[in-house]
Coordinates of C-alpha atoms and ligand atoms in Angstrom, one line a residue:
X1 CA -46.4 -144.1 15.1
X2 CA -48.5 -145.8 17.8
X3 CA -48.0 -144.4 21.2
X4 CA -48.3 -147.9 22.6
X5 CA -45.4 -149.9 23.9
X6 CA -44.5 -152.9 21.7
X7 CA -43.0 -156.1 23.1
X8 CA -41.0 -158.0 20.4
X9 CA -41.5 -161.6 21.4
X10 CA -41.0 -165.3 20.6
X11 CA -43.7 -167.8 21.5
X12 CA -41.6 -169.8 23.9
X13 CA -39.1 -167.3 25.3
X14 CA -39.1 -167.2 29.1
X15 CA -37.3 -163.8 29.1
X16 CA -40.1 -162.3 27.0
X17 CA -42.7 -163.7 29.5
X18 CA -41.0 -161.8 32.4
X19 CA -41.7 -158.5 30.6
X20 CA -45.2 -159.6 29.5
X21 CA -46.1 -160.5 33.1
X22 CA -44.8 -157.2 34.4
X23 CA -46.9 -155.3 31.7
X24 CA -50.0 -157.4 32.6
X25 CA -49.5 -156.9 36.3
X26 CA -49.4 -153.2 35.8
X27 CA -52.3 -153.3 33.3
X28 CA -50.3 -151.4 30.7
X29 CA -51.7 -151.7 27.2
X30 CA -49.1 -153.1 24.8
X31 CA -48.8 -154.8 21.4
X32 CA -47.0 -158.1 21.0
X33 CA -45.0 -158.7 17.8
X34 CA -44.0 -162.4 17.6
X35 CA -41.0 -163.2 15.5
X36 CA -39.4 -166.5 14.4
X37 CA -35.9 -166.6 15.8
X38 CA -34.9 -169.2 13.2
X39 CA -35.7 -166.6 10.5
X40 CA -35.1 -163.2 12.0
X41 CA -36.7 -160.4 10.1
X42 CA -34.3 -157.7 8.8
X43 CA -36.0 -155.0 10.8
X44 CA -35.4 -157.0 14.0
X45 CA -31.7 -157.6 13.2
X46 CA -31.3 -153.9 12.6
X47 CA -32.7 -152.9 16.0
X48 CA -31.7 -155.8 18.3
X49 CA -28.1 -155.3 19.4
X50 CA -27.7 -158.9 20.5
X51 CA -30.2 -160.4 18.1
X52 CA -32.3 -161.5 21.0
X53 CA -35.8 -161.1 22.3
X54 CA -37.4 -159.5 24.2
X55 CA -37.2 -155.9 22.9
X56 CA -39.4 -153.2 24.2
X57 CA -40.1 -150.5 21.6
X58 CA -40.9 -147.2 23.4
X59 CA -42.4 -144.4 21.3
X60 CA -40.7 -141.0 21.8
X61 CA -41.6 -137.5 20.8
X62 CA -41.3 -136.5 17.2
X63 CA -42.1 -140.0 15.8
X64 CA -38.9 -141.4 17.2
X65 CA -38.6 -144.5 19.4
X66 CA -36.2 -146.0 21.9
X67 CA -35.5 -149.8 21.8
X68 CA -34.8 -151.5 25.1
X69 CA -33.2 -154.9 25.3
X70 CA -32.4 -157.3 28.2
X71 CA -35.5 -158.5 30.0
X72 CA -34.5 -157.4 33.5
X73 CA -33.7 -153.9 32.2
X74 CA -37.1 -153.8 30.5
X75 CA -38.8 -154.9 33.8
X76 CA -36.9 -152.2 35.8
X77 CA -37.9 -149.6 33.2
X78 CA -41.6 -150.6 33.5
X79 CA -41.3 -150.5 37.3
X80 CA -39.9 -147.0 37.2
X81 CA -42.2 -145.5 34.6
X82 CA -45.6 -147.3 34.6
X83 CA -48.4 -146.8 37.1
X84 CA -50.0 -149.8 38.8
X85 CA -48.8 -152.0 41.6
X86 CA -45.2 -151.8 42.6
X87 CA -43.3 -155.0 41.7
X88 CA -40.2 -154.2 43.7
X89 CA -39.9 -153.7 47.5
X90 CA -39.5 -150.2 48.8
X91 CA -36.5 -151.0 51.0
X92 CA -33.2 -150.7 49.1
X93 CA -31.7 -153.8 50.7
X94 CA -34.8 -155.9 50.0
X95 CA -34.8 -154.5 46.4
X96 CA -31.2 -155.5 45.9
X97 CA -32.0 -159.0 47.2
X98 CA -34.9 -159.3 44.7
X99 CA -32.6 -158.2 41.8
X100 CA -30.1 -160.9 42.9
X101 CA -32.9 -163.6 42.9
X102 CA -33.9 -162.4 39.4
X103 CA -30.3 -163.1 38.3
X104 CA -30.6 -166.5 40.0
X105 CA -33.7 -167.2 37.9
X106 CA -31.6 -166.5 34.8
X107 CA -28.9 -168.9 36.0
X108 CA -31.6 -171.5 36.3
X109 CA -32.7 -170.8 32.8
X110 CA -29.2 -171.4 31.6
X111 CA -29.2 -174.9 33.2
X112 CA -32.7 -175.5 31.8
X113 CA -31.6 -174.8 28.3
X114 CA -29.1 -177.7 28.5
X115 CA -31.7 -179.9 30.3
X116 CA -34.3 -179.5 27.7
X117 CA -32.2 -179.5 24.5
X118 CA -29.6 -182.2 25.2
X119 CA -29.7 -185.6 23.4
X120 CA -27.2 -187.0 25.8
X121 CA -28.3 -188.9 28.9
X122 CA -25.3 -187.9 30.9
X123 CA -25.6 -184.2 30.2
X124 CA -29.3 -184.4 31.0
X125 CA -28.5 -185.9 34.4
X126 CA -25.8 -183.3 35.1
X127 CA -28.3 -180.5 34.3
X128 CA -31.0 -182.2 36.3
X129 CA -28.7 -182.3 39.4
X130 CA -27.7 -178.7 38.9
X131 CA -31.4 -177.7 38.9
X132 CA -32.0 -179.8 42.0
X133 CA -29.2 -177.9 43.8
X134 CA -30.4 -174.5 42.6
X135 CA -34.0 -175.2 43.7
X136 CA -32.7 -176.2 47.1
X137 CA -31.2 -172.7 47.3
X138 CA -34.6 -171.3 46.3
X139 CA -36.3 -173.4 49.0
X140 CA -34.0 -171.9 51.6
X141 CA -34.8 -168.4 50.4
X142 CA -38.5 -169.1 50.6
X143 CA -38.1 -170.5 54.1
X144 CA -36.7 -167.1 55.2
X145 CA -39.9 -165.3 54.2
X146 CA -43.0 -166.1 56.3
X147 CA -46.3 -166.8 54.6
X148 CA -46.6 -166.7 50.9
X149 CA -48.0 -167.5 48.4
X150 CA -45.4 -165.4 46.5
X151 CA -41.7 -165.0 46.8
X152 CA -42.0 -162.1 49.2
X153 CA -45.3 -163.0 50.8
X154 CA -48.6 -161.6 49.7
X155 CA -47.3 -159.1 47.1
X156 CA -46.5 -160.3 43.7
X157 CA -43.0 -159.1 42.6
X158 CA -40.6 -159.2 39.7
X159 CA -39.0 -162.2 41.2
X160 CA -42.3 -164.0 40.7
X161 CA -42.4 -162.7 37.1
X162 CA -38.9 -164.3 36.5
X163 CA -39.7 -167.7 38.1
X164 CA -43.2 -168.2 36.7
X165 CA -41.9 -168.9 33.2
X166 CA -39.3 -171.3 34.7
X167 CA -42.0 -173.3 36.4
X168 CA -44.1 -173.3 33.2
X169 CA -41.6 -175.4 31.5
X170 CA -42.0 -178.1 34.1
X171 CA -45.8 -178.2 33.6
X172 CA -45.0 -179.6 30.1
X173 CA -42.0 -181.7 31.1
X174 CA -43.9 -183.3 34.0
X175 CA -46.5 -184.6 31.5
X176 CA -43.7 -186.5 29.7
X177 CA -41.9 -187.8 32.8
X178 CA -41.5 -186.7 36.4
X179 CA -38.1 -185.0 36.8
X180 CA -38.1 -185.4 40.6
X181 CA -36.5 -182.0 40.8
X182 CA -39.0 -180.7 43.3
X183 CA -39.3 -183.8 45.5
X184 CA -37.5 -182.2 48.4
X185 CA -38.7 -178.6 48.0
X186 CA -42.3 -178.3 49.3
X187 CA -42.1 -174.5 49.5
X188 CA -41.0 -174.3 45.9
X189 CA -43.9 -176.6 44.9
X190 CA -46.4 -174.4 46.7
X191 CA -44.9 -171.2 45.1
X192 CA -45.0 -172.9 41.6
X193 CA -48.7 -173.7 42.1
X194 CA -49.6 -170.2 43.2
X195 CA -47.8 -168.7 40.2
X196 CA -49.5 -171.1 37.8
X197 CA -52.9 -169.7 38.9
X198 CA -52.0 -166.0 38.5
X199 CA -53.9 -164.4 35.6
X200 CA -50.8 -162.4 34.4
X201 CA -48.8 -165.6 34.3
X202 CA -51.5 -167.6 32.4
X203 CA -51.9 -164.8 29.9
X204 CA -48.2 -164.2 29.2
X205 CA -48.2 -167.0 26.6
X206 CA -50.4 -168.2 23.8
X207 CA -53.0 -170.9 24.7
X208 CA -51.2 -173.6 22.8
X209 CA -47.8 -172.9 24.4
X210 CA -47.5 -176.6 25.5
X211 CA -47.9 -177.8 21.9
X212 CA -45.1 -175.3 20.8
X213 CA -42.8 -176.5 23.5
X214 CA -43.4 -180.2 22.6
X215 CA -42.5 -179.3 19.0
X216 CA -39.3 -177.6 20.2
X217 CA -38.3 -180.7 22.1
X218 CA -39.0 -182.9 19.1
X219 CA -37.0 -180.6 16.9
X220 CA -34.0 -181.0 19.3
X221 CA -34.6 -184.7 19.7
X222 CA -34.4 -184.0 23.4
X223 CA -33.3 -186.8 25.7
X224 CA -36.2 -185.8 27.9
X225 CA -38.6 -187.2 25.3
X226 CA -37.0 -190.6 25.4
X227 CA -37.9 -190.9 29.2
X228 CA -41.6 -191.0 28.3
X229 CA -41.1 -194.0 26.1
X230 CA -39.4 -195.8 29.0
X231 CA -41.9 -194.9 31.6
Ligands
LIG1 N1 -30.3 -161.9 28.7 C1 -31.3 -161.8 27.8 C2 -31.6 -163.2 27.2 C3 -32.6 -163.2 26.1 C4 -32.5 -164.5 25.3 O1 -31.6 -165.3 25.4 N2 -33.5 -164.6 24.4 C5 -33.4 -165.7 23.4 C6 -34.8 -166.4 23.3 S1 -35.5 -167.0 24.8 C7 -33.0 -165.2 22.1 O2 -33.6 -164.3 21.6 N3 -32.1 -165.9 21.4 C8 -31.6 -165.5 20.2 C9 -31.6 -166.7 19.2 O3 -32.2 -167.7 19.4 O4 -31.0 -166.5 18.1 C10 -32.5 -161.2 28.4 O5 -32.7 -161.4 29.6 O6 -33.3 -160.6 27.7

């Protein structure tokens, strides 16, 4: 068995991207295995307790392996075991705050799922407003940290790894129609731009990610797509 870590992935999954970004930031060699969630392979069903990606397959002595699930758990494991730059603050209170903002990123992803998949104009607007409110909270958190360009200032952290895939969605959505979600959040806009330029963030997805996301929206007949026709 290969001694390399394996990240079981899906081309669009933002949770997978967190783990990929952490691995790339730490310069850890790893293999990516991409699966189709619409047709989960048997081997995947067998080893994924929740039937979800990401999984991190970790080779063990004697040809065995451990399988980690839950993206934040995978990120924490990488932080504790892999060399390379630290992606959590040293201070326990600051570290706990970072973990809380990682959870907040997951709450945003939950709204985003409804925002991008609904066919219903009303649900779309509810989700859009929920996202506006959440990004106002993020704006306030960024205002508490002097400088930038990242969440905690100059050092890239796991909070950045969580939010970069969130912002990546909007790079595609904005080409369809402006969501106006970031109109009142200049600090979030600057953070989003800095993250989009980070090599680990760029390399966390396939080059034709945007095409895959468009196809996903079309498959769901997303309300979002109808806005382009009206614009
Ligand atoms: N809380 C999980 C969420 C992972 C998750 O929801 N992954 C999605 C893809 S982005 C998935 O595998 N869904 C299963 C499915 O579509 O059947 C984590 O952080 O890893």
